[in-house]
Amino acid sequence: MEDLKPIWRVNRKPRFTVLELGEYMAADDGPRETILRNMRYERLSRSLIYRLLWPAVSRFLSSPTRDRRILAECRIALEEAIKGAQNPQQKDNLTYELNALAAFERSLNALEIGGLNLEKAAPRRLEIEGVTVSVRPSAHIRVSRQRGSDLHGAVVIDVAKGVDPKTDDAKARLTEGMTHSAIILHQHVVETTPEEGKPSPDHCFIFHTHRQERVAAPASYKKTYRNIEAVCRNIARSWDGIPPPANFDKKRATYRS
């Protein structure tokens, strides 16, 4: 009997993570077409999703003393999981996750969080002109002030190594993508900050652990955010017309609204 186990997931509505939408905003037209096709027709695989690392990083950041034991426990759990891996792919993913943990620990000085009050943050969906954006802050930030409202922000830690930029142009494009992601993160903070608080662009930032790069939302973010909204409107309008890849098999696809 033919194996018809699903290998594709078709997203009926446009959805991105905050990092993916930032990457899309910084891309040229050609790569944008590929990104949209891959987002609508998603290839199912044993992807690397940092099941152990992501929650450990969040717990570490929000712990009152930035307790290193949390990261040590994560390392032990990953090493045990590697020993019990059921197949080579799982072992490779767990090894990559362990390396990502080491990169995070090396990058802590560049993170520049001294003096900031970091709190636990729940994931949230942000709706931008018909596009659903998954925002999963590593922590929320609150800065108490003697005068004026407390400042509120958030940080997203990007632990994926990605592609090392070989040119200044490639490096600038990565930074541009992080800037767009930081602006979207700021919008999340705007929508979740209590009335007595004040959203702070300077405290909404993306941090890439492998490159040790920290990018905050600019103070003059409004024009760029309006452009993000316009791009999302175009994505929503064109979504149903995105052609599938040549090897797409609808018999082996599941559908998600």
Coordinates of C-alpha atoms in Angstrom, one line a residue:
M1 CA 0.0 0.0 0.0
E2 CA 1.2 3.5 -0.9
D3 CA 2.4 5.5 2.1
L4 CA 0.2 8.6 2.2
K5 CA 1.5 10.1 5.4
P6 CA 1.2 13.9 5.2
I7 CA 4.4 15.7 4.3
W8 CA 2.9 19.1 3.6
R9 CA 0.8 21.5 5.6
V10 CA -1.1 24.2 3.7
N11 CA -1.8 27.3 5.6
R12 CA -5.2 28.7 4.5
K13 CA -4.4 32.1 6.1
P14 CA -1.1 33.9 6.2
R15 CA 0.9 33.4 9.4
F16 CA 4.5 34.3 10.3
T17 CA 6.6 34.4 13.4
V18 CA 7.9 37.8 14.4
L19 CA 11.4 36.8 13.2
E20 CA 10.1 35.4 9.9
L21 CA 8.1 38.6 9.1
G22 CA 11.2 40.7 9.8
E23 CA 13.3 38.6 7.4
Y24 CA 10.6 38.9 4.8
M25 CA 10.5 42.7 5.1
A26 CA 14.3 42.9 4.5
A27 CA 14.3 40.5 1.5
D28 CA 14.3 41.4 -2.2
D29 CA 11.4 40.5 -4.4
G30 CA 12.8 37.1 -5.6
P31 CA 13.5 35.8 -2.1
R32 CA 10.1 37.2 -0.9
E33 CA 8.3 35.0 -3.5
T34 CA 10.1 31.9 -2.1
I35 CA 9.4 32.9 1.5
L36 CA 5.7 33.3 0.8
R37 CA 5.5 30.0 -1.1
N38 CA 7.3 28.2 1.7
M39 CA 5.0 29.8 4.3
R40 CA 1.8 28.8 2.5
Y41 CA 3.0 25.3 1.5
E42 CA 4.9 24.2 4.6
R43 CA 7.0 21.1 4.3
L44 CA 6.6 18.9 7.4
S45 CA 9.9 17.6 8.8
R46 CA 11.6 16.8 12.0
S47 CA 12.5 20.4 12.5
L48 CA 14.7 21.9 15.1
I49 CA 12.3 23.7 17.6
Y50 CA 14.5 23.9 20.7
R51 CA 12.0 22.2 23.0
L52 CA 14.5 22.2 26.0
L53 CA 16.5 25.3 25.3
W54 CA 13.8 27.9 24.7
P55 CA 12.0 27.5 28.0
A56 CA 15.3 27.3 29.9
V57 CA 16.4 30.6 28.3
S58 CA 13.1 32.2 29.3
R59 CA 13.3 30.9 32.9
F60 CA 16.9 32.0 33.2
L61 CA 16.1 35.6 32.0
S62 CA 13.1 36.0 34.3
S63 CA 14.8 34.5 37.4
P64 CA 15.6 37.2 40.0
T65 CA 19.3 36.3 40.1
R66 CA 19.8 35.1 36.5
D67 CA 20.3 31.6 38.0
R68 CA 23.0 29.8 36.0
R69 CA 21.8 26.5 37.4
I70 CA 18.8 26.7 35.1
L71 CA 21.2 26.6 32.1
A72 CA 23.3 23.8 33.7
E73 CA 20.2 21.7 34.2
C74 CA 19.2 22.3 30.5
R75 CA 22.7 21.1 29.4
I76 CA 22.4 17.9 31.5
A77 CA 18.9 17.3 30.0
L78 CA 20.2 17.8 26.5
E79 CA 23.2 15.5 27.0
E80 CA 20.9 12.8 28.4
A81 CA 18.5 13.2 25.5
I82 CA 21.4 12.9 23.0
K83 CA 22.3 9.5 24.6
G84 CA 18.7 8.3 24.2
A85 CA 18.1 9.6 20.7
Q86 CA 16.1 7.3 18.6
N87 CA 17.5 8.2 15.2
P88 CA 20.4 10.2 13.6
Q89 CA 18.2 13.2 12.8
Q90 CA 17.0 13.5 16.4
K91 CA 20.6 13.2 17.6
D92 CA 21.8 15.9 15.2
N93 CA 19.0 18.3 16.3
L94 CA 19.7 17.8 20.0
T95 CA 23.4 18.3 19.4
Y96 CA 22.6 21.5 17.5
E97 CA 20.4 22.6 20.4
L98 CA 23.3 21.9 22.9
N99 CA 25.6 24.0 20.8
A100 CA 23.0 26.8 20.7
L101 CA 22.9 26.7 24.5
A102 CA 26.7 27.2 24.6
A103 CA 26.4 30.1 22.2
F104 CA 23.8 31.7 24.4
E105 CA 26.0 31.4 27.5
R106 CA 29.0 32.9 25.6
S107 CA 26.8 35.9 24.5
L108 CA 25.5 37.0 27.8
N109 CA 27.8 40.0 28.2
A110 CA 26.7 41.3 24.8
L111 CA 23.0 40.9 25.8
E112 CA 23.3 44.0 28.0
I113 CA 20.5 43.3 30.5
G114 CA 22.1 44.5 33.6
G115 CA 19.8 46.6 35.7
L116 CA 16.7 45.6 33.7
N117 CA 13.8 43.9 35.4
L118 CA 12.9 40.9 33.2
E119 CA 9.6 39.1 33.7
K120 CA 7.9 36.0 32.3
A121 CA 6.1 36.5 29.0
A122 CA 3.3 34.5 27.4
P123 CA 3.2 33.9 23.7
R124 CA 0.7 35.9 21.8
R125 CA -0.8 36.4 18.3
L126 CA -0.6 39.8 16.8
E127 CA -3.0 40.5 13.9
I128 CA -1.6 42.9 11.3
E129 CA -3.9 43.7 8.3
G130 CA -5.0 40.1 7.8
V131 CA -1.7 38.4 8.7
T132 CA -1.3 36.5 12.0
V133 CA 2.1 37.1 13.6
S134 CA 3.2 34.8 16.4
V135 CA 5.1 36.8 19.0
R136 CA 6.9 34.7 21.6
P137 CA 9.0 37.0 23.8
S138 CA 11.8 35.4 25.8
A139 CA 10.9 37.9 28.5
H140 CA 9.1 41.2 29.1
I141 CA 11.1 44.1 30.4
R142 CA 10.0 46.7 33.0
V143 CA 12.1 49.7 34.0
S144 CA 10.9 51.5 37.1
R145 CA 11.4 55.3 37.2
Q146 CA 11.1 57.7 40.1
R147 CA 9.4 60.2 37.9
G148 CA 7.0 59.3 35.1
S149 CA 5.5 56.0 34.1
D150 CA 7.4 52.7 34.2
L151 CA 8.9 51.8 30.8
H152 CA 7.8 48.5 29.3
G153 CA 9.5 46.4 26.6
A154 CA 10.3 42.9 25.6
V155 CA 13.2 40.8 24.2
V156 CA 13.3 37.9 21.7
I157 CA 16.4 35.7 21.9
D158 CA 17.1 34.2 18.5
V159 CA 19.2 31.1 19.1
A160 CA 19.2 29.8 15.5
K161 CA 22.7 30.0 14.0
G162 CA 21.4 30.8 10.5
V163 CA 23.7 31.6 7.6
D164 CA 26.9 33.5 8.4
P165 CA 26.9 36.8 6.3
K166 CA 29.9 36.9 3.9
T167 CA 29.5 40.5 2.8
D168 CA 28.7 43.8 4.4
D169 CA 25.5 43.9 2.3
A170 CA 24.4 40.5 3.6
K171 CA 25.2 41.6 7.2
A172 CA 23.2 44.9 6.7
R173 CA 20.2 42.9 5.4
L174 CA 20.2 40.7 8.5
T175 CA 20.3 43.7 10.8
E176 CA 17.5 45.3 8.8
G177 CA 15.4 42.2 9.3
M178 CA 16.1 42.3 13.1
T179 CA 15.1 46.0 13.1
H180 CA 11.7 45.2 11.5
S181 CA 11.2 42.3 14.0
A182 CA 12.0 44.7 16.9
I183 CA 9.4 47.2 15.6
I184 CA 6.8 44.4 15.4
L185 CA 7.8 43.4 18.9
H186 CA 7.2 47.0 20.0
Q187 CA 3.7 46.8 18.6
H188 CA 3.1 43.8 20.8
V189 CA 4.3 45.8 23.8
V190 CA 2.0 48.7 22.8
E191 CA -1.0 46.4 22.8
T192 CA -0.1 44.7 26.1
T193 CA 1.3 47.5 28.3
P194 CA -1.0 48.5 31.2
E195 CA -2.5 52.0 31.1
E196 CA -0.1 53.3 33.8
G197 CA 2.9 52.1 31.8
K198 CA 4.8 53.5 28.8
P199 CA 6.0 51.3 25.9
S200 CA 9.6 51.9 25.2
P201 CA 11.1 51.3 21.7
D202 CA 14.6 51.2 23.2
H203 CA 13.6 48.3 25.4
C204 CA 12.1 46.2 22.6
F205 CA 15.0 44.3 21.0
I206 CA 16.0 41.2 19.2
F207 CA 19.2 39.5 20.2
H208 CA 21.0 37.0 18.0
T209 CA 23.2 34.8 20.1
H210 CA 25.6 33.4 17.5
R211 CA 26.4 36.9 16.0
Q212 CA 26.0 38.5 19.5
E213 CA 24.0 41.2 17.8
R214 CA 21.4 43.3 19.7
V215 CA 19.0 45.4 17.7
A216 CA 16.3 47.6 19.3
A217 CA 13.3 49.3 17.7
P218 CA 14.2 52.8 16.6
A219 CA 12.5 55.8 18.2
S220 CA 11.2 56.8 14.8
Y221 CA 9.4 53.5 14.1
K222 CA 6.0 54.7 13.0
K223 CA 6.7 55.1 9.3
T224 CA 8.3 51.7 9.1
Y225 CA 5.4 50.1 10.9
R226 CA 3.0 51.7 8.5
N227 CA 5.0 50.1 5.7
I228 CA 4.8 46.7 7.5
E229 CA 1.0 47.1 7.6
A230 CA 0.9 47.9 3.9
V231 CA 3.0 44.8 3.1
C232 CA 0.8 42.6 5.2
R233 CA -2.3 43.9 3.4
N234 CA -0.7 42.8 0.1
I235 CA 0.3 39.4 1.5
A236 CA -3.3 38.8 2.7
R237 CA -4.7 39.8 -0.7
S238 CA -2.4 37.6 -2.7
W239 CA -2.3 34.6 -0.3
D240 CA -4.8 32.4 -2.1
G241 CA -3.1 32.9 -5.4
I242 CA 0.3 31.7 -4.4
P243 CA 1.2 28.7 -6.6
P244 CA 2.4 25.5 -5.0
P245 CA 5.9 24.2 -5.4
A246 CA 6.5 21.8 -8.3
N247 CA 6.8 18.8 -6.1
F248 CA 3.6 19.6 -4.0
D249 CA 1.3 16.6 -3.6
K250 CA -2.2 17.5 -2.4
K251 CA -2.9 13.9 -1.5
R252 CA -0.1 14.1 1.2
A253 CA -1.2 17.5 2.6
T254 CA -3.0 18.7 5.7
Y255 CA -4.7 22.0 5.9
R256 CA -4.6 24.6 8.7
S257 CA -7.0 27.6 9.0

